[in-house]
Amino acid sequence: MERKNVWESYDAKHLKKLEELNREYRSFLDHGKTERECVDTIVNTIEAEGYQELEKLIGSGQQLQKGDKVYSVWMNKSIVMFQVGSKPMADGINILGAHIDSPRLDVKQNPLYEEGGFAYLDTHYYGGVKKYQWVALPLAIHGVVVKKDGTTVELNVGENEDDPVFFVSDLLIHLAGEQLEKKAAKVIEGEALDLIIGSKPIVIEGKDKEKGESKLTAEEDTHKTGKKAKSGKGDKEDKEKAAAKEAVKAGVLHVLKETYGFEEEDFVSAELEIVPAGNAREAGFDRSMILAYGQDDRVCAFTSMRAMLDIKEAERTVCCILVDKEEIGSVGATGMQSRFFENAVAELMNLTGEYSELNLRRCLSRSCMLSSDVSAGFDPSYASCFEKKNAAFLGKGMVFNKFTGARGKSGSNDANAEYIAHLRRVLDDRKVIYQTAELGKVDVGGGGTIAYILALYGMNVIDSGVAVLNMHAPWEATSKADVYEAYRGYMAFAEDASM
Ligand code: MN
Ligand code: MN
């Protein structure tokens, strides 16, 4: 069964919509390079379209009606949105799900050190990364530093043209003979992924003038404070000594204090993520693709959210759940395994006057879900890892994976044939173009999503999404046409699915 390239099927009207959607998508990516930034961007977008915060409605005594729009954020990293339908929720709801965390380098809790004239931040990578891909490219720091008094400093450095960027060094080719003999997994090891964040020793005020020097290097400074120590100026001298010992680190700390108002100890309660610097770009002379960081899985998160906002009147309540921690197993309070989602559904049913333990269980078990995540796009340069008849191709539409998993589908949700047949009807009615795929050739590798977690309620779930090239690399590629078809598919599902 051969699937057509979807570009050939578009008229001018579709192409205009496709470009508009992709412009908005690129802006979404640029504003959401961490799960926290994604949640902020989504809240700003949906509040402007009439969504109200669930927590504010609870206790107000207000009863929700058909068409009402509600959202709930969990710990600033996960979000669930609902649009109330005309049918009772106990009949089931339509759920669009995706994740908003992406592979990256996280800053450790005690990260700052100086070595060989450079100041570094020590990192621990998050999710599955080919470590050699993260060296020698401009990186940005995004995240929060929560101080002991509870105030939060938000950091976003490296994205504006005049921002500084950061980098992880790599060994020059001239000396890399031995390094290049190593296996790719060992060429760059996890502990070698430390970020260079400065190289200028601190200048101790007053000192330079008095000595007629413009700057003091770390070494010079050690000598001079050493001599001066005898003259016994006490406290100030001690501080100078400490700064002189690690003058570059002291210089960076000085900038952090002056510019962002935090100190070395505040790293303990910080969540700082190192991501590729720069905006999402169009790719190809024909501008047919998007090249950007974090498209796994923000491409599905964005298109699901956009569909959610564009649905007119749905009979079934529609839900969009965008979660954190998928890349490390959907664990933790903000991952899909958290009760956060179930609690939000219960609260919503309470506000529509339907809540009972039994109704909640009925609602969840009778729901339909598209668990959306990126699919491995067929890469002609690595064709031997794919089985072409059952591979996802860029430009061939939204992707459905009946199952994922590894070694004989282990760990996978496996969508029911009856459900797939229902979805075929729903999508064909709206002329949505889709393809089916597996994650590579049998036994070459594998992967998982959040699908199996929602399936625990007994609901119908299938993996769907968008094909990506270079998945988990600092820059991932998608086809604009697939972004558009995924959006159209989510619209069709949200409004028409009912099983
Ligand atoms: Mn993913
Ligand atoms: Mn992933």
Coordinates of C-alpha atoms and ligand atoms in Angstrom, one line a residue:
M1 CA 0.0 0.0 0.0
E2 CA 1.7 3.2 -1.2
R3 CA 1.0 6.5 0.5
K4 CA 1.0 9.7 -1.5
N5 CA 3.1 12.7 -0.6
V6 CA 0.7 15.2 0.9
W7 CA 2.2 18.3 -0.6
E8 CA 0.7 17.2 -4.0
S9 CA -2.8 17.3 -2.5
Y10 CA -2.9 20.9 -1.3
D11 CA -4.7 23.8 -3.0
A12 CA -3.8 27.5 -2.3
K13 CA -6.2 27.7 0.6
H14 CA -4.6 24.7 2.4
L15 CA -1.1 26.0 1.7
K16 CA -1.9 29.4 3.2
K17 CA -3.3 27.8 6.3
L18 CA -0.3 25.4 6.5
E19 CA 2.2 28.3 6.4
E20 CA 0.2 30.2 9.1
L21 CA 0.2 27.2 11.4
N22 CA 3.9 26.6 10.9
R23 CA 4.7 30.2 11.6
E24 CA 2.8 29.9 14.9
Y25 CA 4.5 26.6 15.6
R26 CA 8.0 28.1 15.2
S27 CA 7.1 30.9 17.6
F28 CA 5.8 28.3 20.0
L29 CA 9.1 26.5 19.9
D30 CA 11.1 29.7 20.4
H31 CA 9.1 30.6 23.4
G32 CA 9.0 27.2 25.0
K33 CA 12.5 25.6 25.2
T34 CA 11.8 24.0 28.6
E35 CA 8.6 22.4 30.1
R36 CA 8.1 25.4 32.3
E37 CA 8.4 27.9 29.4
C38 CA 6.0 25.7 27.4
V39 CA 3.4 25.8 30.2
D40 CA 3.8 29.6 30.5
T41 CA 3.4 30.0 26.7
I42 CA 0.3 27.7 26.7
V43 CA -1.3 29.5 29.6
N44 CA -0.8 32.9 27.9
T45 CA -2.3 31.6 24.7
I46 CA -5.3 29.8 26.1
E47 CA -6.3 32.5 28.7
A48 CA -6.6 34.9 25.8
E49 CA -9.1 32.4 24.3
G50 CA -11.3 32.2 27.3
Y51 CA -9.8 29.4 29.4
Q52 CA -10.2 29.7 33.1
E53 CA -8.1 28.1 35.8
L54 CA -9.7 25.1 37.5
E55 CA -8.3 25.9 40.9
K56 CA -10.0 29.3 40.8
L57 CA -13.3 27.8 39.9
I58 CA -13.1 25.2 42.7
G59 CA -14.9 26.7 45.7
S60 CA -16.5 29.5 43.7
G61 CA -19.6 27.4 43.6
Q62 CA -19.9 28.1 39.9
Q63 CA -21.4 25.2 37.9
L64 CA -19.7 24.5 34.5
Q65 CA -21.8 24.4 31.3
K66 CA -21.4 23.0 27.9
G67 CA -18.7 25.0 26.0
D68 CA -16.9 26.1 29.1
K69 CA -13.1 26.0 28.9
V70 CA -10.9 25.1 31.9
Y71 CA -7.3 24.4 32.5
S72 CA -5.1 23.2 35.4
V73 CA -1.3 23.5 35.8
W74 CA 0.7 21.1 37.9
M75 CA 4.0 22.4 39.5
N76 CA 4.5 24.7 36.6
K77 CA 5.5 21.8 34.4
S78 CA 2.4 19.9 33.2
I79 CA -0.9 21.3 32.0
V80 CA -4.4 19.8 31.2
M81 CA -7.1 21.7 29.3
F82 CA -10.8 20.8 29.0
Q83 CA -13.6 22.0 26.9
V84 CA -16.9 20.8 28.3
G85 CA -19.2 19.0 25.9
S86 CA -22.9 18.5 25.7
K87 CA -22.8 14.8 26.7
P88 CA -22.2 13.6 30.2
M89 CA -18.6 13.0 31.0
A90 CA -19.4 9.6 32.3
D91 CA -20.0 8.6 28.6
G92 CA -16.3 9.2 28.0
I93 CA -14.2 12.1 26.8
N94 CA -11.7 12.6 23.9
I95 CA -8.2 13.0 25.1
L96 CA -5.2 14.5 23.2
G97 CA -2.0 13.8 25.0
A98 CA 1.6 14.7 24.3
H99 CA 4.8 15.6 26.3
I100 CA 6.6 18.9 26.7
D101 CA 10.0 17.8 28.1
S102 CA 12.9 17.3 25.7
P103 CA 16.4 15.8 26.0
R104 CA 19.0 18.3 27.2
L105 CA 21.8 18.8 29.7
D106 CA 20.7 19.7 33.2
V107 CA 22.9 21.7 35.5
K108 CA 24.0 19.7 38.6
Q109 CA 23.2 21.0 42.2
N110 CA 26.8 21.8 43.0
P111 CA 27.9 22.7 39.5
L112 CA 30.4 25.6 39.6
Y113 CA 34.2 25.1 39.3
E114 CA 37.3 26.5 37.8
E115 CA 39.9 24.6 35.8
G116 CA 42.7 25.8 33.6
G117 CA 41.5 29.3 33.4
F118 CA 37.9 28.5 32.6
A119 CA 34.8 28.6 34.8
Y120 CA 32.5 25.6 34.2
L121 CA 29.0 24.3 35.1
D122 CA 28.9 20.6 35.6
T123 CA 25.9 18.9 34.0
H124 CA 24.0 15.6 34.0
Y125 CA 22.2 14.9 30.8
Y126 CA 18.4 14.3 30.7
G127 CA 16.8 11.7 28.4
G128 CA 18.4 9.8 25.6
V129 CA 21.2 11.8 23.9
K130 CA 24.1 11.0 21.6
K131 CA 26.6 12.8 23.8
Y132 CA 29.0 13.6 20.9
Q133 CA 26.2 15.8 19.4
W134 CA 26.3 18.3 22.2
V135 CA 29.9 19.6 21.9
A136 CA 31.2 22.6 20.0
L137 CA 27.9 24.3 19.3
P138 CA 26.2 27.4 20.9
L139 CA 24.1 26.6 23.9
A140 CA 21.7 28.6 26.0
I141 CA 20.8 28.3 29.7
H142 CA 17.1 28.3 30.5
G143 CA 15.4 27.7 33.9
V144 CA 14.7 28.9 37.4
V145 CA 16.7 29.6 40.5
V146 CA 14.5 29.5 43.5
K147 CA 16.1 31.3 46.4
K148 CA 15.7 30.4 50.1
D149 CA 13.3 33.3 50.6
G150 CA 11.0 31.7 48.0
T151 CA 11.6 34.2 45.2
T152 CA 12.2 32.8 41.8
V153 CA 14.8 34.1 39.3
E154 CA 14.0 33.2 35.8
L155 CA 16.9 32.6 33.5
N156 CA 17.0 32.7 29.7
V157 CA 20.4 33.5 28.4
G158 CA 21.7 32.8 24.9
E159 CA 18.7 33.4 22.7
N160 CA 18.8 37.1 21.9
E161 CA 21.4 38.2 19.3
D162 CA 23.4 40.2 21.9
D163 CA 23.2 37.5 24.6
P164 CA 26.3 35.5 25.4
V165 CA 26.1 31.8 24.6
F166 CA 27.9 28.9 26.2
F167 CA 29.5 25.7 24.9
V168 CA 31.0 22.3 25.6
S169 CA 34.5 22.0 24.2
D170 CA 35.7 19.2 21.9
L171 CA 39.3 17.9 21.3
L172 CA 40.9 19.4 18.2
I173 CA 41.2 17.0 15.3
H174 CA 45.0 17.3 15.3
L175 CA 45.2 15.5 18.6
A176 CA 42.1 13.3 18.3
G177 CA 43.8 10.2 16.9
E178 CA 43.2 8.1 20.0
Q179 CA 39.8 9.6 20.7
L180 CA 38.5 8.7 17.3
E181 CA 39.4 5.1 17.9
K182 CA 36.7 5.0 20.6
K183 CA 33.2 3.8 20.2
A184 CA 30.7 6.6 19.5
A185 CA 29.1 6.0 22.9
K186 CA 32.4 6.7 24.6
V187 CA 33.9 9.4 22.4
I188 CA 32.3 12.0 24.6
E189 CA 31.4 10.7 28.1
G190 CA 28.6 12.0 30.3
E191 CA 31.0 13.6 32.8
A192 CA 32.8 15.4 29.9
L193 CA 29.7 17.4 29.1
D194 CA 30.6 20.4 31.2
L195 CA 29.7 23.8 30.1
I196 CA 32.2 26.6 29.7
I197 CA 30.7 29.8 31.1
G198 CA 33.6 32.2 31.6
S199 CA 37.3 32.8 31.3
K200 CA 38.0 36.3 32.7
P201 CA 39.4 36.7 36.2
I202 CA 37.7 39.1 38.6
V203 CA 39.1 42.5 38.9
I204 CA 39.5 43.6 42.5
E205 CA 38.3 47.1 42.8
G206 CA 40.8 49.8 43.8
K207 CA 43.7 47.4 43.4
D208 CA 44.3 47.9 39.8
K209 CA 44.4 51.7 40.0
E210 CA 46.7 51.7 42.9
K211 CA 49.1 49.5 41.1
G212 CA 48.6 51.1 37.8
E213 CA 47.4 47.8 36.2
S214 CA 44.2 47.6 34.1
K215 CA 43.5 43.9 35.1
L216 CA 44.9 41.3 37.4
T217 CA 45.2 37.7 36.2
A218 CA 44.6 35.0 38.7
E219 CA 48.3 34.2 39.0
E220 CA 49.5 37.7 39.5
D221 CA 46.8 38.3 42.0
T222 CA 47.9 35.4 44.1
H223 CA 51.4 36.7 44.3
K224 CA 50.4 40.2 45.1
T225 CA 47.9 39.4 47.8
G226 CA 50.5 37.0 49.2
K227 CA 52.9 39.9 49.7
K228 CA 50.3 42.3 51.0
A229 CA 49.0 39.8 53.6
K230 CA 51.8 40.8 55.9
S231 CA 50.7 44.4 56.0
G232 CA 47.6 43.0 57.8
K233 CA 44.5 44.6 56.3
G234 CA 42.3 41.7 57.6
D235 CA 38.9 40.8 56.2
K236 CA 39.2 42.5 52.8
E237 CA 42.5 40.7 52.2
D238 CA 40.9 37.3 53.0
K239 CA 38.2 37.9 50.5
E240 CA 40.7 39.0 47.9
K241 CA 42.7 35.9 48.5
A242 CA 39.7 33.6 48.0
A243 CA 38.8 35.4 44.9
A244 CA 42.4 35.3 43.7
K245 CA 42.5 31.5 44.1
E246 CA 39.6 31.0 41.7
A247 CA 39.5 34.4 40.1
V248 CA 37.5 33.3 37.0
K249 CA 34.9 31.5 39.1
A250 CA 34.7 34.6 41.3
G251 CA 34.2 36.7 38.2
V252 CA 31.3 34.6 37.0
L253 CA 29.7 34.7 40.5
H254 CA 30.1 38.4 40.5
V255 CA 28.1 38.7 37.2
L256 CA 25.5 36.3 38.5
K257 CA 25.0 38.3 41.7
E258 CA 25.0 41.7 39.9
T259 CA 22.8 40.7 36.9
Y260 CA 20.5 38.0 38.3
G261 CA 20.8 38.5 42.1
F262 CA 21.7 34.9 43.1
E263 CA 24.8 33.3 44.7
E264 CA 26.6 30.0 44.4
E265 CA 24.6 28.3 47.1
D266 CA 21.4 29.1 45.2
F267 CA 22.3 26.5 42.5
V268 CA 21.1 23.9 45.1
S269 CA 17.5 24.9 44.5
A270 CA 17.8 25.7 40.8
E271 CA 16.5 23.9 37.7
L272 CA 18.7 25.0 34.8
E273 CA 18.5 23.4 31.4
I274 CA 21.2 23.7 28.8
V275 CA 19.6 23.7 25.3
P276 CA 20.8 24.6 21.8
A277 CA 20.8 28.3 21.3
G278 CA 18.8 29.9 18.5
N279 CA 15.3 29.9 17.0
A280 CA 13.5 27.4 15.0
R281 CA 14.3 27.7 11.3
E282 CA 12.7 26.8 8.0
A283 CA 14.8 24.1 6.2
G284 CA 15.4 23.4 2.5
F285 CA 15.4 25.8 -0.5
D286 CA 11.7 25.0 -0.8
R287 CA 11.2 25.8 2.9
S288 CA 9.3 22.6 3.3
M289 CA 10.7 21.6 6.7
I290 CA 11.3 22.9 10.2
L291 CA 14.7 22.5 11.8
A292 CA 14.6 23.1 15.6
Y293 CA 15.4 21.9 19.0
G294 CA 12.8 20.1 21.1
Q295 CA 10.3 19.1 18.4
D296 CA 10.1 15.8 20.3
D297 CA 7.4 16.3 21.4
R298 CA 6.5 19.9 21.2
V299 CA 5.3 19.3 17.6
C300 CA 2.5 17.2 19.0
A301 CA 2.0 19.4 22.0
F302 CA 1.5 22.5 19.8
T303 CA -0.7 20.9 17.3
S304 CA -2.9 19.2 20.0
M305 CA -3.2 22.6 21.8
R306 CA -4.0 24.4 18.6
A307 CA -6.7 21.9 17.7
M308 CA -8.2 22.2 21.1
L309 CA -8.5 25.9 20.7
D310 CA -10.1 25.6 17.2
I311 CA -12.8 23.1 17.9
K312 CA -16.2 24.6 17.6
E313 CA -18.8 22.6 19.4
A314 CA -18.0 19.1 20.6
E315 CA -20.5 16.7 21.9
R316 CA -18.0 14.9 24.1
T317 CA -15.9 16.8 26.5
V318 CA -12.4 17.3 24.9
C319 CA -9.2 17.2 26.9
C320 CA -5.6 18.0 26.1
I321 CA -3.0 16.8 28.5
L322 CA 0.6 18.0 28.0
V323 CA 3.0 16.4 30.5
D324 CA 6.6 16.5 31.7
K325 CA 9.1 13.7 32.3
E326 CA 8.2 11.4 29.4
E327 CA 11.8 11.3 28.3
I328 CA 12.8 9.7 31.6
G329 CA 9.9 7.3 32.0
S330 CA 6.9 9.5 32.8
V331 CA 7.8 9.3 36.5
G332 CA 7.5 12.0 39.2
A333 CA 4.7 14.3 40.3
T334 CA 4.6 16.0 36.9
G335 CA 4.9 12.8 34.7
M336 CA 2.0 11.0 33.2
Q337 CA 2.0 8.4 35.9
S338 CA 1.1 11.1 38.5
R339 CA -2.5 11.2 39.8
F340 CA -2.6 14.8 38.7
F341 CA -4.5 14.0 35.5
E342 CA -7.1 11.8 37.3
N343 CA -7.6 14.4 40.0
A344 CA -8.2 17.1 37.5
V345 CA -10.9 15.0 35.7
A346 CA -12.5 14.3 39.1
E347 CA -12.5 18.1 39.9
L348 CA -14.0 18.9 36.5
M349 CA -16.8 16.3 37.0
N350 CA -17.5 17.8 40.4
L351 CA -17.9 21.2 38.7
T352 CA -20.3 19.8 36.1
G353 CA -22.3 18.2 38.9
E354 CA -21.5 14.6 37.7
Y355 CA -18.9 13.5 40.2
S356 CA -19.0 10.1 41.8
E357 CA -16.2 7.5 42.1
L358 CA -18.2 5.3 39.7
N359 CA -18.8 8.1 37.2
L360 CA -15.1 9.0 37.3
R361 CA -14.2 5.4 36.5
R362 CA -16.8 5.2 33.8
C363 CA -15.5 8.4 32.2
L364 CA -11.9 7.2 32.1
S365 CA -12.7 3.8 30.8
R366 CA -15.0 5.0 28.1
S367 CA -12.6 7.7 26.9
C368 CA -10.7 7.7 23.6
M369 CA -7.1 8.9 23.5
L370 CA -4.5 9.9 20.9
S371 CA -1.2 9.6 22.7
S372 CA 0.9 11.7 20.5
D373 CA 4.6 11.6 20.2
V374 CA 7.1 11.8 17.4
S375 CA 7.8 8.9 15.1
A376 CA 11.1 7.9 13.6
G377 CA 11.1 9.4 10.1
F378 CA 12.6 7.2 7.3
D379 CA 16.2 8.4 6.7
P380 CA 17.6 7.3 3.3
S381 CA 21.1 7.7 4.7
Y382 CA 20.4 5.0 7.3
A383 CA 17.9 3.0 5.3
S384 CA 19.0 -0.4 6.7
C385 CA 17.6 0.5 10.2
F386 CA 14.0 0.8 8.7
E387 CA 11.6 -1.5 7.1
K388 CA 10.3 0.7 4.3
K389 CA 6.8 -0.7 4.0
N390 CA 6.2 0.1 7.7
A391 CA 8.2 3.3 8.2
A392 CA 7.0 6.8 8.7
F393 CA 8.0 9.3 5.9
L394 CA 8.3 13.0 6.2
G395 CA 5.6 14.6 4.1
K396 CA 3.2 11.6 4.1
G397 CA 0.9 12.9 6.9
M398 CA 0.1 12.2 10.4
V399 CA 1.5 8.9 11.8
F400 CA -0.2 6.1 13.7
N401 CA 1.7 3.4 15.6
K402 CA -0.4 0.5 16.6
F403 CA 2.3 -0.4 19.0
T404 CA 5.7 0.7 20.1
G405 CA 8.0 -1.1 22.6
A406 CA 11.1 -3.3 21.9
R407 CA 12.0 -7.0 21.6
G408 CA 8.6 -8.3 20.5
K409 CA 6.6 -5.2 21.4
S410 CA 7.5 -5.4 25.1
G411 CA 6.3 -2.4 27.1
S412 CA 3.9 -1.3 24.5
N413 CA 0.3 -0.3 24.4
D414 CA -1.2 -2.2 21.5
A415 CA -4.2 -0.3 20.0
N416 CA -7.3 -2.4 19.3
A417 CA -8.2 -3.1 15.6
E418 CA -11.8 -1.9 16.4
Y419 CA -10.5 1.5 17.6
I420 CA -8.2 1.9 14.6
A421 CA -11.1 1.1 12.3
H422 CA -13.1 3.8 14.1
L423 CA -10.3 6.3 13.7
R424 CA -9.9 5.5 10.0
R425 CA -13.6 6.5 9.5
V426 CA -13.2 9.7 11.5
L427 CA -10.0 10.8 9.6
D428 CA -11.2 9.7 6.1
D429 CA -14.5 11.7 6.6
R430 CA -12.4 14.9 6.9
K431 CA -9.8 13.8 4.3
V432 CA -7.0 13.9 6.8
I433 CA -3.9 12.2 5.4
Y434 CA -2.2 9.7 7.6
Q435 CA 0.3 6.8 7.5
T436 CA 1.0 3.9 9.8
A437 CA 4.5 3.0 11.0
E438 CA 6.7 1.1 13.4
L439 CA 9.8 2.4 15.2
G440 CA 12.4 1.0 12.9
K441 CA 13.1 -2.6 11.8
V442 CA 12.1 -5.5 14.1
D443 CA 14.8 -5.9 16.9
V444 CA 16.9 -2.9 15.8
G445 CA 15.9 -0.9 18.8
G446 CA 12.7 0.5 20.3
G447 CA 11.0 3.1 22.5
G448 CA 8.0 4.0 24.6
T449 CA 5.5 6.7 25.1
I450 CA 2.7 7.7 27.6
A451 CA 0.1 5.5 25.8
Y452 CA 0.3 2.5 28.1
I453 CA -0.3 4.7 31.2
L454 CA -3.7 6.0 30.1
A455 CA -4.5 2.5 28.8
L456 CA -4.4 1.4 32.4
Y457 CA -7.9 2.9 32.8
G458 CA -9.2 0.6 30.2
M459 CA -9.7 3.3 27.6
N460 CA -8.9 3.1 23.9
V461 CA -5.5 4.6 23.2
I462 CA -3.3 4.7 20.1
D463 CA 0.1 6.2 19.5
S464 CA 0.0 8.9 16.9
G465 CA 2.1 11.9 15.9
V466 CA 4.6 13.4 13.5
A467 CA 7.6 11.9 11.8
V468 CA 10.9 13.4 12.8
L469 CA 14.4 13.2 11.4
N470 CA 17.4 13.4 13.8
M471 CA 15.2 12.6 16.8
H472 CA 16.8 13.6 20.1
A473 CA 19.6 15.6 18.3
P474 CA 20.1 19.2 19.2
W475 CA 18.3 20.1 15.9
E476 CA 15.4 17.9 14.8
A477 CA 13.6 18.1 11.4
T478 CA 9.9 17.8 10.6
S479 CA 7.9 18.4 7.5
K480 CA 5.5 21.4 7.6
A481 CA 2.9 19.3 5.8
D482 CA 3.0 16.7 8.6
V483 CA 2.6 19.5 11.2
Y484 CA -0.5 20.6 9.3
E485 CA -2.0 17.1 8.9
A486 CA -1.4 16.3 12.6
Y487 CA -3.3 19.4 13.5
R488 CA -6.2 18.5 11.1
G489 CA -6.2 14.9 12.5
Y490 CA -6.4 16.2 16.1
M491 CA -9.3 18.4 15.2
A492 CA -11.1 15.5 13.6
F493 CA -10.5 13.3 16.5
A494 CA -11.5 15.9 19.1
E495 CA -14.8 16.7 17.5
D496 CA -15.8 13.3 16.0
A497 CA -14.3 10.4 17.9
S498 CA -16.9 8.5 19.9
M499 CA -16.5 4.9 20.8
Ligands
MN1 MN 8.7 11.8 22.6
MN2 MN 11.8 11.3 22.9

